[in-house]
mmCIF file of C-alpha atoms in Angstrom:
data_model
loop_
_atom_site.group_PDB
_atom_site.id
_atom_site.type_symbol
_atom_site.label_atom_id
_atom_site.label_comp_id
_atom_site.label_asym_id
_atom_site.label_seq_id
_atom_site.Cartn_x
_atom_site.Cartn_y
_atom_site.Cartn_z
ATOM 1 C CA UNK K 1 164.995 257.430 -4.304
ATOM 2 C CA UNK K 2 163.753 257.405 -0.738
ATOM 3 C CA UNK K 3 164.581 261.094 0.593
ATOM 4 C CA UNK K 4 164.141 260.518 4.596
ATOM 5 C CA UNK K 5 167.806 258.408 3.807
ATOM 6 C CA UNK K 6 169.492 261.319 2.360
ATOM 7 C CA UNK K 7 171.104 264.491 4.172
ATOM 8 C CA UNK K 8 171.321 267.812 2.519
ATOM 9 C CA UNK K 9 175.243 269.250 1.705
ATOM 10 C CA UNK K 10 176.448 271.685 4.739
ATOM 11 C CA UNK K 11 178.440 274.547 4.151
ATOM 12 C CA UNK K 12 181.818 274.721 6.095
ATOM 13 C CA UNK K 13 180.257 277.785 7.646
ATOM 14 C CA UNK K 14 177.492 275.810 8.755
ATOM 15 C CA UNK K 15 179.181 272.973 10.084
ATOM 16 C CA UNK K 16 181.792 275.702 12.181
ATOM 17 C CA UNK K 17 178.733 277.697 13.457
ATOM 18 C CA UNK K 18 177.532 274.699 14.760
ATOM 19 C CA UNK K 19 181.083 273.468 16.500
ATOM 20 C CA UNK K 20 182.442 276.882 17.371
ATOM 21 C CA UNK K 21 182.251 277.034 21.308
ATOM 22 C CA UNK K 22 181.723 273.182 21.477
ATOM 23 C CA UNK K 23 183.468 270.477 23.071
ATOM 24 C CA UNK K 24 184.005 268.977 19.485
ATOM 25 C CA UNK K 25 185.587 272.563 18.254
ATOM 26 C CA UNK K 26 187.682 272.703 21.577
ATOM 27 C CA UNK K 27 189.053 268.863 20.146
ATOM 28 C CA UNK K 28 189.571 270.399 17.002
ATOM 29 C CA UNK K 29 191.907 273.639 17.711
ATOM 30 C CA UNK K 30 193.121 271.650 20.365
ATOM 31 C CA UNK K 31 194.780 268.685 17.755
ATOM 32 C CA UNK K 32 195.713 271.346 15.657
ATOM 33 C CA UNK K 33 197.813 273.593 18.449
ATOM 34 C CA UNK K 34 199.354 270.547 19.546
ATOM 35 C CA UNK K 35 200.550 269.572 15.852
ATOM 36 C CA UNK K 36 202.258 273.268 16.611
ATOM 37 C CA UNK K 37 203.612 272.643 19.910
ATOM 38 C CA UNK K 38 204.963 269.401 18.588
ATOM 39 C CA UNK K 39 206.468 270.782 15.662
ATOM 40 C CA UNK K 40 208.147 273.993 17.964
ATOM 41 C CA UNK K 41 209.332 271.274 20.035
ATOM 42 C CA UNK K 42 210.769 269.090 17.611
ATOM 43 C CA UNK K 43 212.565 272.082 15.887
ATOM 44 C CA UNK K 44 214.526 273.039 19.216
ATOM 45 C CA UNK K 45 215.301 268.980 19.627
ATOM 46 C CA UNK K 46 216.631 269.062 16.330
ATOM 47 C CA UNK K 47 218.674 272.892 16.609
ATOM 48 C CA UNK K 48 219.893 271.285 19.933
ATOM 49 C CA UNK K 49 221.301 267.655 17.310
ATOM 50 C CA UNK K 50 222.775 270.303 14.833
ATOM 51 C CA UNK K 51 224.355 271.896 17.612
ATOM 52 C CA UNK K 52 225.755 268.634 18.810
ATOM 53 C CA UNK K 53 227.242 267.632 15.920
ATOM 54 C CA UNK K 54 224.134 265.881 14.356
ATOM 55 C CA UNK K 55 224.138 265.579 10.388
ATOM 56 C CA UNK K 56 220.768 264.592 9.368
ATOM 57 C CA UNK K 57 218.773 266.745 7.511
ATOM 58 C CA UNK K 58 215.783 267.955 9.400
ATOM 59 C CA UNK K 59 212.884 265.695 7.404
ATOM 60 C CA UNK K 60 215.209 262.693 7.718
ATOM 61 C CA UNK K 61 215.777 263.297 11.634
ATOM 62 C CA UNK K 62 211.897 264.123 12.168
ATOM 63 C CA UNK K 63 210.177 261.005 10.632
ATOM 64 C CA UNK K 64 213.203 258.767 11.797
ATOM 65 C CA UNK K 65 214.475 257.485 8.213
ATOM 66 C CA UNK K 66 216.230 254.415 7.737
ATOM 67 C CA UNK K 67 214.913 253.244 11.290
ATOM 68 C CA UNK K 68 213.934 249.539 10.260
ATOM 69 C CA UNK K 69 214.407 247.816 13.581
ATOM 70 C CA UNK K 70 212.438 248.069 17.262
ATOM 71 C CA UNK K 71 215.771 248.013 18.939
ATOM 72 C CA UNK K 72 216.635 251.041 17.254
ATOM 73 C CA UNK K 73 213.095 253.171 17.970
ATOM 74 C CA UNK K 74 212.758 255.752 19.678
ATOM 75 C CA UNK K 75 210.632 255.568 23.142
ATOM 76 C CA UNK K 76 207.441 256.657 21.236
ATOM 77 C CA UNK K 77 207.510 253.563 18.820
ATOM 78 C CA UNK K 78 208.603 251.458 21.759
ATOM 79 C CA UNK K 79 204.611 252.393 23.048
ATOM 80 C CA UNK K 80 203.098 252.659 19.280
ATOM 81 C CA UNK K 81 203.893 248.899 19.427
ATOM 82 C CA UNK K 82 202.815 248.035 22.958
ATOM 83 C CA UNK K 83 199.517 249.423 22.254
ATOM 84 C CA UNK K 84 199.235 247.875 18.869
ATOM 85 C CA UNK K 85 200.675 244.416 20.000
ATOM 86 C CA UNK K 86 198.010 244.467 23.190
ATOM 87 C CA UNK K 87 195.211 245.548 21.350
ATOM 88 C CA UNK K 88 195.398 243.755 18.327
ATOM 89 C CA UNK K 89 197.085 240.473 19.228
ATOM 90 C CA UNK K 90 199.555 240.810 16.297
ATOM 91 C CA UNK K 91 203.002 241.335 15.817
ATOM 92 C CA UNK K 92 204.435 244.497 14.195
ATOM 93 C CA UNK K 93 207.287 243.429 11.811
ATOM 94 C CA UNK K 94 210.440 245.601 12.517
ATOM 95 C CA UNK K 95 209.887 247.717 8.652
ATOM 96 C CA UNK K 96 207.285 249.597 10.634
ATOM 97 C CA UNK K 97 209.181 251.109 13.846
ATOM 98 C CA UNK K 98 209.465 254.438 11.475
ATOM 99 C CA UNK K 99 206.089 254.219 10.752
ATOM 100 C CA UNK K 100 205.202 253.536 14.309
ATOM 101 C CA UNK K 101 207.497 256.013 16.069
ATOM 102 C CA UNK K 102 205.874 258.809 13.878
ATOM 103 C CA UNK K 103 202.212 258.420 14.206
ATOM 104 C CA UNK K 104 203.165 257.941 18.071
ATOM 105 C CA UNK K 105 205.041 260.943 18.799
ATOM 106 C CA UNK K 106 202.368 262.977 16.656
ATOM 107 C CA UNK K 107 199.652 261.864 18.200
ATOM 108 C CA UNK K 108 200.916 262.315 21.461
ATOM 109 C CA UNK K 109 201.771 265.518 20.842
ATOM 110 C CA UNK K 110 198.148 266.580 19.520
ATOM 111 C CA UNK K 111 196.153 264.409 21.858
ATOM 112 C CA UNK K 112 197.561 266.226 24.687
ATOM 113 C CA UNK K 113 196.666 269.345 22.518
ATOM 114 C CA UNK K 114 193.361 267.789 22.204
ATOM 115 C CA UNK K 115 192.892 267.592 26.521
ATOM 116 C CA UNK K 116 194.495 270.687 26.576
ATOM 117 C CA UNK K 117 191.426 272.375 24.518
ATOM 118 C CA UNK K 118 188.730 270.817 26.058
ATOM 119 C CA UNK K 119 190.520 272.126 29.375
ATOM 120 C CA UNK K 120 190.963 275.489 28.496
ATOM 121 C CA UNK K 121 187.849 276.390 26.696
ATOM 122 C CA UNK K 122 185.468 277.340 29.970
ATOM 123 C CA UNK K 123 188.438 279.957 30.806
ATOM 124 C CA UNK K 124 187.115 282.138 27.688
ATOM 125 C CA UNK K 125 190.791 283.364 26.873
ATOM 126 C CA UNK K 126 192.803 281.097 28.078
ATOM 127 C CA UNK K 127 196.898 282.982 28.498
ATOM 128 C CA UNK K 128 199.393 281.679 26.611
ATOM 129 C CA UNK K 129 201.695 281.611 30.179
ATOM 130 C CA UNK K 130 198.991 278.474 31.377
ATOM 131 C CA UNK K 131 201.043 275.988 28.308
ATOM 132 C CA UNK K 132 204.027 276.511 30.811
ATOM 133 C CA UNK K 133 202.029 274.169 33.491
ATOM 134 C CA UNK K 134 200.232 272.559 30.740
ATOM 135 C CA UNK K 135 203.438 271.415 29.206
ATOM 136 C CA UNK K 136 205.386 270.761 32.671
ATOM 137 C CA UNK K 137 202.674 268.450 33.304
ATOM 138 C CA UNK K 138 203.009 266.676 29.795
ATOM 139 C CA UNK K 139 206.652 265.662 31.260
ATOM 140 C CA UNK K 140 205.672 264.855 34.565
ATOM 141 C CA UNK K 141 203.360 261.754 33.459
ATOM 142 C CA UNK K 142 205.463 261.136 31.018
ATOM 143 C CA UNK K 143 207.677 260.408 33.836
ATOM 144 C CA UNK K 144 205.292 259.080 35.926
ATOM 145 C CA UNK K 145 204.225 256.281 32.986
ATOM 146 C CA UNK K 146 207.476 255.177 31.009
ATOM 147 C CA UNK K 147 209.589 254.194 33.977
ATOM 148 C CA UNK K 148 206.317 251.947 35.182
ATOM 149 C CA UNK K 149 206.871 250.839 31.760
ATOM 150 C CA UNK K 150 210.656 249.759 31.647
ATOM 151 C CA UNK K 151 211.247 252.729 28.712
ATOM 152 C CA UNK K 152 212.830 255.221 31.087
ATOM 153 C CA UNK K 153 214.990 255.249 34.044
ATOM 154 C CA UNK K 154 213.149 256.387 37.734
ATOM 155 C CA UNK K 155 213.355 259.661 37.545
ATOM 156 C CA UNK K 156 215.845 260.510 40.159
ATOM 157 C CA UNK K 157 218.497 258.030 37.749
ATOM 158 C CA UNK K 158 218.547 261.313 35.365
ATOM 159 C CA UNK K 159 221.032 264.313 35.641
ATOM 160 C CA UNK K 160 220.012 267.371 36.421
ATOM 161 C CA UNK K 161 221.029 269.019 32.948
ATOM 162 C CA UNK K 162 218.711 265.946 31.222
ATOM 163 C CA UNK K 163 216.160 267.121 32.991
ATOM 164 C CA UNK K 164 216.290 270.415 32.175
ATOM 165 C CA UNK K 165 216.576 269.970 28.742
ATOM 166 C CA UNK K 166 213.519 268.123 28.595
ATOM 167 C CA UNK K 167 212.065 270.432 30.664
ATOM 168 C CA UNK K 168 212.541 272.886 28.224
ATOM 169 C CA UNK K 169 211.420 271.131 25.508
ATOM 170 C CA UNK K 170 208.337 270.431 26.955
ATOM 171 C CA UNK K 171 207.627 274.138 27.950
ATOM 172 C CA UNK K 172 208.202 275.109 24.375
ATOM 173 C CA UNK K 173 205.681 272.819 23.471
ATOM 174 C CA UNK K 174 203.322 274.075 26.000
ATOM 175 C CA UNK K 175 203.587 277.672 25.249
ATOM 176 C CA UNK K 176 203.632 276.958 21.757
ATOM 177 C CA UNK K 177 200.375 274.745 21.586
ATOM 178 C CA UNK K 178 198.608 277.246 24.232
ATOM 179 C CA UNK K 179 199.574 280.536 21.417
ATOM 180 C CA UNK K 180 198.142 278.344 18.922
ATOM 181 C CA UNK K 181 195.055 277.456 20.747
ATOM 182 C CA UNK K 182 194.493 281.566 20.992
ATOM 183 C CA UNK K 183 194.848 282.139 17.457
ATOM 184 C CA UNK K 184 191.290 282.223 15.142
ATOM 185 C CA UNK K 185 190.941 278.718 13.064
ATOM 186 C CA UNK K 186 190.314 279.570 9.410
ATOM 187 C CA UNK K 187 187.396 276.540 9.769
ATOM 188 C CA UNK K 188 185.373 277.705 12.608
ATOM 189 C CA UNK K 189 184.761 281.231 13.366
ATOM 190 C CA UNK K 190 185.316 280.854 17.071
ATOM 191 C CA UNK K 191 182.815 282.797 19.573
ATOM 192 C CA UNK K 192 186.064 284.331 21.409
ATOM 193 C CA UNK K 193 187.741 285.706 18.238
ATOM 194 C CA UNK K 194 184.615 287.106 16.773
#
């Protein structure tokens, strides 16, 4: 066998020696705090169903069960299919708006984690208080996009207690994803933890 083709098997610790402090490592925490943030958020969303009466179980409310048509979808499978239909020139068949609404709302949530990383690694220790802006600003081009796109109302069509409740929800996601970006990753031994 010709050797120059083949690459010798890295340890974990090698590979997170070699990410730790990097833009790639700041990706990496940074998907994984906002999977946190997203989750946090999601849990006061649903707390604030239960409290209004809702009677889904928490799994089936999360990954939308049952949803089986885009009229139906949430605003986050309303874009999932956008952005599939534009870039791939094919129609989504209405089975997938669960499917769709998930991986969009997830990966929302933990791109923006993502951005948030690669913003907050030069700061060294970043404070958990900067996920209150961070996640403020989450909301504000959210607002700033979906009415552009037809999937939300100008902003000044909202009530005041709407707004605040996604206001909220956002911060909790902010706060939550910036306490997660703090916290040592059992993969990479990060420079500011040691």
């Amino acid at each position: 066998m010709n050797q120059s083709w083949t690459m010798p098997m890295r340890s974990c610790k090698d590979i997170s020696r070699k990410t730790a402090g990097t833009s790639l490592g700041a990706v990496g925490r940074g998907l994984a705090a906002g999977a946190a943030g997203t989750l946090a958020m999601d849990l006061l969303l649903y707390a604030r169903y239960r409290h209004g009466g809702g009677k889904q179980h928490l799994s089936a409310w999360e990954f939308s069960a049952g949803l089986s048509s885009w009229d139906e979808a949430p605003v986050p499978g309303q874009v999932g299919k956008r952005l599939f239909e534009g870039l791939f020139q094919n129609k989504l068949p209405p089975r997938r708006a669960e499917l769709v609404s998930n991986i969009t709302h997830w990966a929302h949530g933990m791109l923006n984690g993502a951005l948030y990383g690669i913003a907050a690694e030069p700061l060294g220790q970043p404070c958990t208080w900067y996920g209150l802006p961070f996640g403020a600003g989450v909301r504000a081009v959210d607002y700033a996009v979906l009415p552009a796109a037809g999937l939300y109302k100008p902003i000044q069509d909202y009530d005041r207690q709407t707004l605040a409740k996604d206001l909220t929800a956002r911060l909790v996601y902010g706060t939550t994803t910036a306490a997660a970006l703090r916290l040592p990753s059992p993969l990479t031994k990060h420079p500011r933890h040691g």
